[in-house]
Amino acid sequence: MKTNRAWTMRAMALLPAVAIGSSALAQPVKDPPWNPAHINGLPAEVRTVVLAMCPTTPNAGHYFATYSHNSQQLNLHFEHFHCEQGKSFCDGSACLHQMYALTAGRYRLARTFYGAAND
């Protein structure tokens, strides 16, 4: 009798984990791959420049903006940037890239170049 009760108690303890796991699978995606929120999260001075490049509200992929050098450098990868008007920032195998450097608390454009579209 003790063995059955112990087994039942263990099985009941697992039920919440199973319920949580199955409900998590049914949740909708909260961060779609193309999302204007990826632009809205940029520092204000960079966001203003990026929004001016597109006549309508643009969308950006997850890796449009990356930070490096302990957040001292912000890198924009325009292969992950989409304007509704069809404006492209890529030509063949190269896409626009911009690097911003953090100086005196603000990000300033340090370099613009066309580079590989797969980085």
mmCIF file of C-alpha atoms in Angstrom:
data_model
loop_
_atom_site.group_PDB
_atom_site.id
_atom_site.type_symbol
_atom_site.label_atom_id
_atom_site.label_comp_id
_atom_site.label_asym_id
_atom_site.label_seq_id
_atom_site.Cartn_x
_atom_site.Cartn_y
_atom_site.Cartn_z
ATOM 1 C CA MET A 1 0.000 0.000 0.000
ATOM 2 C CA LYS A 2 2.855 2.365 0.853
ATOM 3 C CA THR A 3 4.460 1.702 -2.532
ATOM 4 C CA ASN A 4 1.258 2.552 -4.436
ATOM 5 C CA ARG A 5 0.796 5.738 -2.447
ATOM 6 C CA ALA A 6 4.401 6.831 -3.044
ATOM 7 C CA TRP A 7 4.035 6.140 -6.768
ATOM 8 C CA THR A 8 0.753 8.092 -6.913
ATOM 9 C CA MET A 9 2.330 11.038 -5.096
ATOM 10 C CA ARG A 10 5.253 11.101 -7.569
ATOM 11 C CA ALA A 11 2.894 10.937 -10.551
ATOM 12 C CA MET A 12 0.776 13.785 -9.179
ATOM 13 C CA ALA A 13 3.884 15.875 -8.612
ATOM 14 C CA LEU A 14 4.723 15.562 -12.332
ATOM 15 C CA LEU A 15 1.273 16.640 -13.559
ATOM 16 C CA PRO A 16 1.900 20.407 -13.259
ATOM 17 C CA ALA A 17 5.129 20.081 -15.247
ATOM 18 C CA VAL A 18 3.349 18.182 -18.011
ATOM 19 C CA ALA A 19 0.510 20.730 -18.067
ATOM 20 C CA ILE A 20 2.926 23.655 -18.204
ATOM 21 C CA GLY A 21 4.962 22.014 -20.951
ATOM 22 C CA SER A 22 1.949 21.326 -23.155
ATOM 23 C CA SER A 23 0.471 24.803 -22.657
ATOM 24 C CA ALA A 24 3.816 26.383 -23.532
ATOM 25 C CA LEU A 25 3.732 24.600 -26.875
ATOM 26 C CA ALA A 26 0.357 26.173 -27.690
ATOM 27 C CA GLN A 27 1.532 29.758 -27.060
ATOM 28 C CA PRO A 28 1.722 32.036 -30.122
ATOM 29 C CA VAL A 29 5.097 33.424 -31.204
ATOM 30 C CA LYS A 30 5.667 36.626 -29.234
ATOM 31 C CA ASP A 31 8.537 37.992 -31.345
ATOM 32 C CA PRO A 32 7.907 37.414 -35.046
ATOM 33 C CA PRO A 33 11.000 37.329 -37.265
ATOM 34 C CA TRP A 34 10.070 40.563 -39.127
ATOM 35 C CA ASN A 35 9.000 43.088 -36.549
ATOM 36 C CA PRO A 36 9.085 46.905 -36.229
ATOM 37 C CA ALA A 37 9.864 46.387 -32.532
ATOM 38 C CA HIS A 38 13.418 45.469 -33.552
ATOM 39 C CA ILE A 39 13.749 49.069 -34.741
ATOM 40 C CA ASN A 40 11.811 50.643 -31.886
ATOM 41 C CA GLY A 41 14.384 49.224 -29.448
ATOM 42 C CA LEU A 42 17.263 51.100 -31.057
ATOM 43 C CA PRO A 43 18.790 54.137 -29.342
ATOM 44 C CA ALA A 44 16.793 57.252 -30.304
ATOM 45 C CA GLU A 45 19.558 58.845 -32.383
ATOM 46 C CA VAL A 46 19.992 55.671 -34.480
ATOM 47 C CA ARG A 47 16.262 54.954 -34.712
ATOM 48 C CA THR A 48 15.655 58.431 -36.202
ATOM 49 C CA VAL A 49 18.200 57.794 -38.978
ATOM 50 C CA VAL A 50 16.852 54.296 -39.730
ATOM 51 C CA LEU A 51 13.214 55.435 -39.878
ATOM 52 C CA ALA A 52 14.156 58.233 -42.292
ATOM 53 C CA MET A 53 15.508 55.606 -44.734
ATOM 54 C CA CYS A 54 12.069 54.122 -45.353
ATOM 55 C CA PRO A 55 8.912 56.068 -46.335
ATOM 56 C CA THR A 56 6.653 53.603 -44.493
ATOM 57 C CA THR A 57 7.104 51.773 -41.202
ATOM 58 C CA PRO A 58 9.930 49.321 -41.815
ATOM 59 C CA ASN A 59 10.353 45.860 -40.333
ATOM 60 C CA ALA A 60 13.599 44.349 -39.151
ATOM 61 C CA GLY A 61 14.807 40.850 -38.460
ATOM 62 C CA HIS A 62 16.265 39.584 -35.221
ATOM 63 C CA TYR A 63 19.859 40.297 -36.246
ATOM 64 C CA PHE A 64 19.344 43.704 -37.868
ATOM 65 C CA ALA A 65 21.029 45.392 -34.913
ATOM 66 C CA THR A 66 23.863 43.763 -33.013
ATOM 67 C CA TYR A 67 26.110 45.166 -30.330
ATOM 68 C CA SER A 68 29.811 44.468 -29.884
ATOM 69 C CA HIS A 69 32.746 45.665 -27.809
ATOM 70 C CA ASN A 70 30.707 45.692 -24.581
ATOM 71 C CA SER A 71 27.894 47.729 -26.259
ATOM 72 C CA GLN A 72 30.363 50.406 -27.358
ATOM 73 C CA GLN A 73 29.590 49.574 -31.002
ATOM 74 C CA LEU A 74 26.197 49.115 -32.653
ATOM 75 C CA ASN A 75 26.170 47.300 -36.002
ATOM 76 C CA LEU A 76 23.248 47.510 -38.428
ATOM 77 C CA HIS A 77 22.887 44.745 -41.030
ATOM 78 C CA PHE A 78 20.507 45.906 -43.758
ATOM 79 C CA GLU A 79 20.020 42.421 -45.185
ATOM 80 C CA HIS A 80 17.702 42.101 -42.172
ATOM 81 C CA PHE A 81 15.795 45.340 -42.919
ATOM 82 C CA HIS A 82 12.626 45.530 -45.011
ATOM 83 C CA CYS A 83 10.739 48.556 -46.379
ATOM 84 C CA GLU A 84 7.157 48.042 -47.561
ATOM 85 C CA GLN A 85 7.838 50.190 -50.636
ATOM 86 C CA GLY A 86 10.308 47.575 -51.845
ATOM 87 C CA LYS A 87 13.385 49.752 -51.358
ATOM 88 C CA SER A 88 16.386 47.458 -51.117
ATOM 89 C CA PHE A 89 19.639 48.092 -49.338
ATOM 90 C CA CYS A 90 21.380 45.191 -51.068
ATOM 91 C CA ASP A 91 22.875 44.939 -54.533
ATOM 92 C CA GLY A 92 23.646 41.399 -55.561
ATOM 93 C CA SER A 93 25.682 39.741 -52.830
ATOM 94 C CA ALA A 94 26.505 42.878 -50.824
ATOM 95 C CA CYS A 95 24.270 44.784 -48.409
ATOM 96 C CA LEU A 96 24.536 48.063 -46.599
ATOM 97 C CA HIS A 97 26.131 47.903 -43.159
ATOM 98 C CA GLN A 98 26.502 50.742 -40.708
ATOM 99 C CA MET A 99 28.614 50.873 -37.576
ATOM 100 C CA TYR A 100 27.821 53.310 -34.794
ATOM 101 C CA ALA A 101 30.260 54.075 -31.985
ATOM 102 C CA LEU A 102 29.159 55.119 -28.509
ATOM 103 C CA THR A 103 30.751 58.480 -27.766
ATOM 104 C CA ALA A 104 29.807 60.725 -24.847
ATOM 105 C CA GLY A 105 26.639 58.703 -24.219
ATOM 106 C CA ARG A 106 25.349 58.818 -27.828
ATOM 107 C CA TYR A 107 25.792 56.551 -30.816
ATOM 108 C CA ARG A 108 27.412 58.270 -33.795
ATOM 109 C CA LEU A 109 27.863 56.867 -37.294
ATOM 110 C CA ALA A 110 31.465 55.674 -37.565
ATOM 111 C CA ARG A 111 31.444 53.661 -40.801
ATOM 112 C CA THR A 112 29.159 52.824 -43.731
ATOM 113 C CA PHE A 113 30.028 50.076 -46.201
ATOM 114 C CA TYR A 114 28.611 47.307 -48.366
ATOM 115 C CA GLY A 115 29.489 43.849 -47.140
ATOM 116 C CA ALA A 116 28.464 40.210 -47.401
ATOM 117 C CA ALA A 117 24.749 39.617 -46.970
ATOM 118 C CA ASN A 118 25.252 36.547 -44.808
ATOM 119 C CA ASP A 119 26.909 37.865 -41.658
#
